[in-house]
């Protein structure tokens, strides 16, 4: 009978204790492997360096981490808004007018980013077709086909001049969600910048059963079939009544999977967000609240005076906005009108009655009109537009630092952060240390598993002293007895470790599915890294050491004494 047959027979004879010991090894290794995978993939998930843009321009107040999480991963809430004029300056390709900053030497590409609404729990992102490589009319920029895929007879704009083939045109600069990876349409077309149209992520299309708009059907029928939708204001909770906006967006395109958080959002033209009455009111409201003025306390006859003092042209404020804030003459005026704007400072005022709320909802007016081409013309003037953020591709590392300096020292209307740097800092501060602690815990679990191996085999040797003595009498050497015991321990450690690696990857697959659903970005749970093989070798080594103690006891077993026992 060879070595492995003897070891296998001994393990079968003590099947229960063997399986329990093997299970303890499996649990320890699977936990450690799952933590190793999280530690390995964490920088790619939270601290990635391959963003397709260098700078996020966002509100001056709030956390840079909050801005990054909200803009890149569509998590948390927006920290605030910035003037649309900043984007207007960054996107300008010609010389600016006097008094306006010239960002052309630093900015290669910039796209707007506006959040605030949702559809069935998925965020709506207001942006421009330029984010996907299309112009405002939904036509592909130079170097891309109708589905947004790069044409082969163009070279990328980011190649240095000495790397570009002579005579080959350069592909127009476009935003990328990751370095050298841009959005591509799976079907349909790109939305136009002044239409109520939408392009949706692949997860949204599959999970919410949305499809392309069918022009042969009515708008109502399209909405029932998932070809059109209406937005909900904000992200209402389970017990909140959703405030559904009036306009409908037609689904005209579906994006290919990007395996990022962008797969779970809906993209619409940013101009269409300013065509919503609640958004118009919200922007004016923010202007008033920044001045610490309660809109409901402004007497109707003083409306124009207050707006002028705040730098707002009363002629540009639509009646819909006035009605929303009770600024029209029909609104209830205070008993005693304040004499000065300073007396309009915020105070606790009663909310509108139920009848007033129902009247507002029933009379909710359009905050836009359509021109002769059918394009959206918001009532709110562009001077009052706001954005949540701006995604910027800089021209160089120096340009990145120059933009950060500009909004840190010169222009206090916004702040500029590097998303890759913010996420690396976040990972190093919060996740890396936590992963190391968890890995240490997993190592202790493996030590406990090794102790379990030692206890199991030691008890087994103690119960088999007569059997070992018989083997010695039949000619087995001390070295062979020692080898049998150590092989059993190593085999338990090896089998438990291999099964633990499999279970650890399956556990990581579950975590990857969770991250895909919550963040829109999975992790690479399939590949086995060198650290995992190294950990398996450590477990096998610990099992060998654990088996060495009972093996030495068997090695020193006196043959004559144990043959006469019993």
XYZ file of C-alpha atoms in Angstrom:
566
model
C 0.000 0.000 0.000
C 1.556 3.304 -1.079
C 1.758 6.537 0.902
C -1.348 8.283 -0.451
C -3.515 5.177 -0.023
C -2.532 5.034 3.641
C -3.250 8.751 4.135
C -6.582 8.498 2.304
C -7.635 5.510 4.416
C -6.813 7.332 7.648
C -8.780 10.430 6.520
C -11.826 8.295 5.605
C -11.722 6.568 8.976
C -12.035 9.968 10.664
C -14.267 11.567 8.018
C -16.191 13.903 10.371
C -13.143 15.415 12.065
C -11.324 15.604 8.726
C -14.191 17.480 7.041
C -14.615 19.875 9.963
C -10.908 20.663 9.922
C -10.978 21.108 6.164
C -13.996 23.444 6.544
C -12.132 25.651 9.011
C -9.243 25.971 6.539
C -11.690 26.705 3.706
C -13.423 29.506 5.641
C -10.154 31.138 6.651
C -8.696 31.035 3.145
C -11.919 32.165 1.409
C -12.154 35.179 3.715
C -8.516 36.049 3.122
C -8.823 35.634 -0.668
C -11.926 37.855 -0.807
C -10.047 40.553 1.116
C -6.998 40.173 -1.136
C -9.212 40.663 -4.205
C -10.862 43.735 -2.646
C -7.449 45.120 -1.760
C -6.188 44.448 -5.275
C -9.225 45.831 -7.117
C -9.905 48.709 -4.709
C -7.554 51.159 -6.430
C -9.153 50.352 -9.799
C -12.641 50.761 -8.375
C -12.225 53.766 -6.085
C -8.787 55.133 -6.871
C -8.657 54.752 -10.625
C -6.175 56.824 -12.553
C -7.524 56.353 -16.054
C -10.321 58.919 -16.101
C -11.010 60.388 -19.523
C -10.871 63.872 -18.006
C -8.413 65.622 -15.720
C -10.493 68.188 -13.873
C -13.919 68.502 -12.281
C -15.145 72.066 -11.885
C -17.707 72.231 -9.097
C -19.162 74.418 -6.341
C -16.645 76.214 -4.108
C -18.383 74.885 -1.001
C -18.623 71.214 -0.183
C -16.219 68.319 -0.163
C -14.071 67.455 -3.217
C -14.838 63.809 -2.440
C -18.580 64.511 -2.518
C -18.195 66.275 -5.878
C -16.229 63.337 -7.285
C -18.597 60.663 -5.974
C -21.629 62.543 -7.290
C -20.140 63.301 -10.709
C -18.137 60.153 -11.458
C -20.010 57.426 -9.577
C -23.467 59.093 -9.428
C -23.580 58.637 -5.670
C -24.476 61.011 -2.823
C -26.032 64.410 -3.585
C -24.671 67.342 -5.526
C -22.768 69.775 -3.284
C -24.323 72.759 -5.088
C -24.241 74.671 -8.365
C -21.924 76.966 -10.309
C -22.722 79.694 -12.872
C -23.244 78.486 -16.430
C -20.983 81.343 -17.541
C -17.940 79.358 -16.369
C -18.759 76.566 -18.823
C -19.429 79.151 -21.511
C -15.897 80.480 -21.031
C -14.302 77.010 -20.968
C -16.074 75.748 -24.081
C -15.288 78.844 -26.141
C -13.045 78.152 -29.144
C -12.574 81.791 -30.163
C -11.067 84.805 -28.398
C -13.186 85.847 -25.400
C -14.770 89.301 -25.113
C -12.998 91.873 -22.951
C -13.096 91.095 -19.259
C -13.728 87.372 -19.703
C -11.068 84.711 -18.947
C -9.351 82.881 -21.799
C -9.178 79.142 -21.014
C -8.179 78.044 -24.526
C -4.479 77.438 -23.666
C -5.506 75.069 -20.855
C -8.791 73.407 -21.890
C -8.941 70.869 -24.691
C -12.533 69.868 -24.130
C -15.270 70.705 -21.608
C -18.803 69.379 -21.193
C -21.568 70.493 -18.808
C -22.967 68.263 -16.081
C -26.314 68.864 -14.383
C -28.089 66.622 -11.861
C -31.194 66.888 -9.720
C -33.900 64.717 -11.290
C -34.478 60.984 -11.611
C -36.612 58.359 -13.294
C -37.686 55.332 -11.246
C -34.677 55.699 -8.980
C -32.138 56.277 -11.793
C -30.431 59.630 -12.106
C -30.957 61.991 -15.023
C -27.766 63.684 -16.205
C -28.071 66.882 -18.186
C -25.146 67.291 -20.592
C -24.360 68.053 -24.222
C -23.933 65.737 -27.244
C -20.229 66.684 -27.213
C -19.787 64.298 -24.283
C -20.415 61.422 -26.711
C -18.620 62.769 -29.778
C -21.548 64.549 -31.472
C -22.411 68.161 -32.261
C -25.503 70.017 -31.100
C -27.533 68.679 -34.023
C -26.721 65.088 -33.069
C -24.269 64.593 -35.946
C -20.957 62.799 -35.307
C -17.864 64.911 -34.933
C -14.985 64.409 -37.344
C -13.596 60.886 -37.056
C -16.751 59.098 -35.812
C -19.641 57.307 -37.495
C -23.377 57.604 -36.749
C -23.127 55.219 -33.789
C -20.239 57.125 -32.262
C -17.620 54.531 -33.180
C -14.171 55.786 -34.304
C -13.491 55.684 -38.027
C -10.304 53.806 -38.983
C -8.974 56.479 -41.369
C -8.468 59.012 -38.566
C -5.871 59.212 -35.811
C -6.603 60.116 -32.196
C -6.165 63.725 -31.112
C -4.057 62.767 -28.088
C -1.231 61.358 -30.235
C 1.845 63.552 -30.435
C 2.534 65.153 -33.794
C 5.576 62.941 -34.403
C 3.336 59.864 -33.894
C 0.665 60.935 -36.381
C 0.910 59.541 -39.927
C 1.333 62.273 -42.499
C -1.761 63.086 -44.524
C -4.126 61.325 -42.098
C -6.751 63.638 -40.545
C -6.929 63.998 -36.767
C -10.051 62.814 -34.970
C -11.965 65.611 -33.238
C -11.478 65.850 -29.484
C -14.315 64.248 -27.534
C -14.936 63.352 -23.916
C -13.953 59.872 -22.710
C -15.296 58.024 -19.683
C -11.881 56.398 -19.294
C -8.571 56.977 -20.985
C -8.879 55.988 -24.661
C -12.411 54.667 -24.060
C -15.338 56.733 -25.311
C -19.073 56.261 -25.299
C -20.536 54.322 -28.220
C -24.146 53.844 -29.268
C -25.489 50.308 -29.377
C -28.597 51.420 -31.250
C -30.491 54.543 -32.189
C -28.918 57.978 -32.507
C -27.623 60.811 -30.340
C -30.017 63.333 -28.827
C -30.091 66.878 -30.149
C -29.111 69.637 -27.766
C -32.449 71.517 -27.859
C -34.949 68.669 -27.978
C -36.718 66.617 -25.324
C -34.673 63.531 -26.200
C -32.604 61.074 -24.181
C -29.797 58.561 -24.585
C -29.790 55.934 -21.845
C -27.239 53.580 -20.312
C -27.303 49.859 -21.060
C -28.374 48.870 -17.525
C -31.273 51.336 -17.585
C -32.511 49.921 -20.882
C -32.418 46.304 -19.687
C -33.608 46.794 -16.101
C -36.357 49.357 -16.703
C -37.452 47.838 -20.041
C -36.954 51.098 -21.935
C -36.762 51.050 -25.714
C -36.331 53.448 -28.617
C -39.121 55.918 -29.330
C -41.530 54.751 -32.045
C -42.662 57.743 -34.167
C -45.635 55.775 -35.469
C -47.169 55.767 -31.967
C -48.546 58.611 -29.882
C -46.491 60.152 -27.084
C -48.794 58.589 -24.488
C -48.475 55.144 -26.060
C -44.692 55.510 -26.241
C -44.609 56.391 -22.561
C -46.594 53.251 -21.728
C -44.264 51.075 -23.827
C -41.042 52.616 -22.453
C -40.158 54.750 -25.472
C -40.652 57.991 -23.519
C -40.574 59.009 -19.872
C -41.254 61.883 -17.508
C -38.742 62.902 -14.861
C -39.265 62.953 -11.115
C -37.967 65.912 -9.145
C -35.008 64.853 -7.010
C -34.631 61.348 -5.600
C -37.800 60.743 -3.543
C -37.636 58.211 -0.739
C -39.931 55.179 -0.342
C -42.497 57.129 1.694
C -42.352 60.360 -0.302
C -44.863 61.360 -2.948
C -42.926 61.844 -6.212
C -43.187 65.205 -7.955
C -43.377 64.279 -11.642
C -42.457 66.984 -14.152
C -44.627 67.853 -17.115
C -42.224 67.418 -20.088
C -41.634 64.033 -21.704
C -38.288 62.891 -23.084
C -38.175 60.504 -26.032
C -35.582 57.706 -25.908
C -33.603 58.035 -29.141
C -30.438 56.081 -28.308
C -29.037 53.325 -26.102
C -25.341 53.243 -25.182
C -23.068 50.230 -25.286
C -22.041 48.913 -21.850
C -19.147 50.827 -20.328
C -19.012 48.728 -17.117
C -19.025 51.951 -15.124
C -21.661 53.856 -13.161
C -22.684 55.553 -16.429
C -24.542 52.401 -17.476
C -27.266 53.081 -14.902
C -28.146 56.712 -15.723
C -30.165 58.554 -18.367
C -28.515 61.363 -20.349
C -30.608 64.296 -21.573
C -29.795 67.743 -23.035
C -28.930 70.153 -20.239
C -31.056 72.871 -21.886
C -34.162 70.730 -21.393
C -33.660 70.926 -17.623
C -34.049 74.704 -17.719
C -37.419 74.193 -19.446
C -38.916 72.765 -16.240
C -40.866 75.284 -14.178
C -39.636 73.861 -10.858
C -36.027 74.258 -11.996
C -36.576 77.866 -13.027
C -38.088 78.572 -9.637
C -35.259 76.701 -7.941
C -32.559 78.780 -9.625
C -34.259 82.079 -8.743
C -34.908 80.717 -5.263
C -31.204 79.942 -4.798
C -30.333 83.492 -5.819
C -32.768 84.890 -3.269
C -31.691 82.518 -0.505
C -28.028 83.361 -1.091
C -29.049 86.921 -0.264
C -30.851 85.474 2.791
C -34.245 86.647 1.488
C -37.446 84.641 1.908
C -39.339 84.806 -1.445
C -42.736 84.395 0.239
C -42.229 87.627 2.200
C -41.690 89.895 -0.815
C -44.743 92.164 -1.354
C -46.063 91.978 -4.952
C -45.388 95.681 -5.584
C -41.762 95.324 -4.471
C -40.864 92.306 -6.648
C -39.095 94.215 -9.420
C -37.164 96.350 -6.949
C -35.835 93.306 -5.067
C -34.844 91.489 -8.242
C -32.986 94.518 -9.593
C -31.031 94.862 -6.341
C -29.997 91.218 -6.705
C -28.815 91.782 -10.269
C -31.769 90.015 -11.927
C -33.610 91.702 -14.797
C -37.331 91.546 -13.871
C -38.259 91.430 -17.553
C -36.455 88.080 -17.832
C -38.303 86.425 -14.948
C -41.228 84.392 -16.357
C -44.672 84.647 -14.859
C -44.447 80.930 -14.066
C -41.592 81.630 -11.666
C -43.413 84.548 -10.095
C -46.424 82.365 -9.503
C -44.324 79.604 -7.974
C -42.929 81.954 -5.337
C -46.164 83.846 -4.760
C -44.623 86.886 -6.405
C -47.693 87.698 -8.485
C -50.318 90.128 -7.337
C -52.688 87.228 -6.723
C -50.382 85.940 -4.009
C -51.133 86.755 -0.392
C -49.238 89.874 0.632
C -47.825 90.423 4.133
C -49.957 92.417 6.525
C -47.328 95.110 6.736
C -44.981 95.520 3.786
C -41.336 95.844 4.789
C -39.725 99.120 3.890
C -36.331 97.815 2.846
C -34.871 94.750 1.213
C -32.961 94.035 4.408
C -36.296 93.531 6.159
C -37.055 90.631 3.815
C -34.538 88.388 5.531
C -35.602 84.792 5.954
C -37.951 83.857 8.732
C -40.288 81.001 9.501
C -43.327 81.356 7.233
C -46.313 79.035 6.974
C -46.181 76.636 4.044
C -48.815 76.924 1.287
C -52.176 75.416 2.079
C -53.382 72.190 0.476
C -55.691 74.151 -1.837
C -52.781 76.372 -2.921
C -50.582 73.337 -3.577
C -53.297 71.673 -5.674
C -53.829 74.913 -7.588
C -50.093 75.217 -8.299
C -49.928 71.630 -9.513
C -53.013 72.000 -11.732
C -51.818 75.310 -13.151
C -48.175 74.243 -13.519
C -47.191 76.244 -16.602
C -44.635 75.508 -19.246
C -41.363 77.291 -18.588
C -40.321 77.298 -22.241
C -41.509 77.804 -25.771
C -40.489 76.294 -29.100
C -39.068 78.261 -32.011
C -39.884 77.709 -35.662
C -37.497 74.707 -35.753
C -39.136 73.094 -32.740
C -36.085 73.790 -30.545
C -36.463 74.434 -26.830
C -36.163 78.068 -25.755
C -36.262 78.224 -21.931
C -38.004 81.237 -20.402
C -35.152 81.544 -17.917
C -32.369 83.650 -19.488
C -28.913 82.042 -19.894
C -27.486 84.573 -17.416
C -29.392 82.766 -14.656
C -28.506 79.190 -15.695
C -26.584 77.002 -13.278
C -24.662 73.721 -13.542
C -23.701 71.031 -11.058
C -20.219 70.537 -12.517
C -18.053 70.708 -15.634
C -15.927 67.821 -16.912
C -12.670 69.120 -18.384
C -9.932 67.552 -20.494
C -6.847 69.710 -20.010
C -4.068 70.094 -22.549
C -1.239 69.024 -20.241
C -0.245 68.397 -16.655
C 0.746 72.036 -16.363
C -2.685 73.083 -17.654
C -4.322 70.895 -14.997
C -2.381 72.602 -12.212
C -3.037 76.026 -13.753
C -6.799 75.437 -13.720
C -6.692 74.237 -10.112
C -4.719 77.335 -9.155
C -7.131 79.614 -11.019
C -10.183 78.440 -9.070
C -8.290 78.274 -5.799
C -6.763 81.738 -5.878
C -8.232 83.876 -8.671
C -11.851 82.835 -9.296
C -13.869 81.970 -6.190
C -17.054 81.074 -8.094
C -16.002 77.415 -8.301
C -13.362 74.907 -7.315
C -11.278 72.555 -9.486
C -10.302 69.060 -8.373
C -8.483 66.170 -9.969
C -10.802 63.128 -9.609
C -7.987 60.579 -9.831
C -6.078 62.266 -7.017
C -9.197 62.581 -4.855
C -10.079 58.896 -5.257
C -6.496 57.733 -4.607
C -6.489 59.776 -1.421
C -9.867 58.334 -0.451
C -8.664 54.783 -1.020
C -5.395 55.292 0.846
C -7.155 56.947 3.770
C -10.238 54.788 4.225
C -10.114 51.571 2.218
C -6.463 50.563 2.177
C -6.100 50.617 5.965
C -9.408 48.830 6.440
C -8.411 46.136 3.945
C -5.116 45.600 5.781
C -6.969 45.172 9.094
C -9.352 42.677 7.497
C -6.413 40.820 5.971
C -4.812 40.601 9.417
C -8.068 39.177 10.794
C -8.128 36.618 7.974
C -4.533 35.651 8.843
C -5.593 35.022 12.446
C -8.468 32.888 11.165
C -5.951 30.849 9.168
C -3.801 30.434 12.288
C -6.868 29.112 14.101
C -7.409 26.707 11.176
C -3.794 25.535 11.513
C -4.354 24.964 15.232
C -7.428 22.933 14.313
C -5.273 20.780 12.018
C -2.761 20.286 14.835
C -5.481 19.296 17.323
C -7.234 16.932 14.919
C -4.107 15.071 13.834
C -2.639 15.036 17.352
C -5.806 13.376 18.677
C -5.724 11.016 15.727
C -2.123 9.987 16.482
C -2.966 9.469 20.148
C -5.825 7.148 19.167
C -3.656 5.231 16.681
C -0.516 4.537 18.704
C -1.108 0.752 18.514
C -1.679 0.980 14.733
C 1.541 2.964 14.336
C 3.408 0.384 16.412
C 2.099 -2.410 14.142
C 3.322 -0.495 11.077
C 6.724 -0.150 12.694
C 6.772 -3.902 13.467
C 5.938 -4.658 9.834
C 8.986 -2.723 8.683
C 7.866 0.930 8.417
C 10.711 3.247 9.340
C 10.387 6.210 11.668
C 10.875 8.535 8.679
C 7.968 6.898 6.819
C 5.658 7.312 9.837
C 6.637 10.962 10.098
C 6.032 11.398 6.341
C 2.549 9.842 6.565
C 1.427 12.175 9.375
C 2.882 15.323 7.748
C 1.398 14.382 4.355
C -2.044 14.114 5.929
C -1.717 17.590 7.443
C -0.389 19.088 4.204
C -3.170 17.433 2.201
C -5.855 18.903 4.472
C -4.240 22.339 4.189
C -3.880 22.073 0.398
C -7.438 20.868 -0.260
C -8.919 23.405 2.142
C -6.790 26.158 0.616
C -7.771 25.333 -2.983
C -11.448 25.156 -2.060
C -10.997 28.393 -0.107
C -9.611 30.153 -3.206
C -12.644 29.026 -5.205
C -15.075 30.130 -2.477
C -13.210 33.430 -2.050
C -13.631 34.212 -5.747
C -17.306 33.247 -5.627
C -17.729 35.573 -2.651
C -16.003 38.308 -4.640
C -18.360 37.624 -7.553
C -21.302 38.358 -5.264
C -19.580 41.565 -4.151
C -18.906 42.466 -7.778
C -22.598 42.047 -8.632
C -23.508 44.268 -5.684
C -21.047 46.961 -6.786
C -22.345 46.693 -10.346
C -25.886 47.312 -9.115
C -25.087 50.100 -6.652
C -22.165 51.854 -8.361
C -22.452 50.590 -11.917
C -18.895 49.298 -11.820
C -17.847 45.668 -11.145
C -14.478 44.303 -10.080
C -12.265 41.713 -11.745
C -13.041 38.731 -9.504
C -11.963 35.990 -11.931
C -8.205 36.434 -12.175
C -5.989 34.824 -9.528
C -3.093 37.008 -8.465
C 0.352 35.968 -7.174
C -0.575 37.097 -3.657
C -3.304 34.445 -3.530
C -0.898 31.684 -4.551
C 1.547 32.991 -1.988
C -1.150 32.879 0.687
C -1.994 29.284 -0.317
C 1.687 28.345 0.063
C 1.680 29.985 3.507
C -1.399 27.966 4.519
C 0.207 24.720 3.322
C 3.379 25.621 5.229
C 1.340 26.297 8.374
C -0.437 22.965 7.917
C 2.923 21.185 7.624
C 4.163 22.823 10.831
C 0.873 21.964 12.551
C 1.246 18.319 11.482
C 4.875 18.166 12.545
C 4.049 18.144 16.272
C 1.889 14.967 16.206
C 4.258 13.474 13.615
C 7.160 13.809 16.033
C 5.053 12.094 18.690
C 4.416 9.215 16.290
C 8.102 9.224 15.345
C 9.057 8.560 18.967
C 6.377 5.889 19.544
C 7.948 2.840 21.340
C 7.027 -0.284 19.347
C 7.157 -2.953 22.069
C 5.245 -0.916 24.643
C 2.334 -0.059 22.303
C 2.099 -3.598 20.881
C 1.381 -4.980 24.344
C -1.195 -2.283 25.190
C -4.854 -3.418 25.185
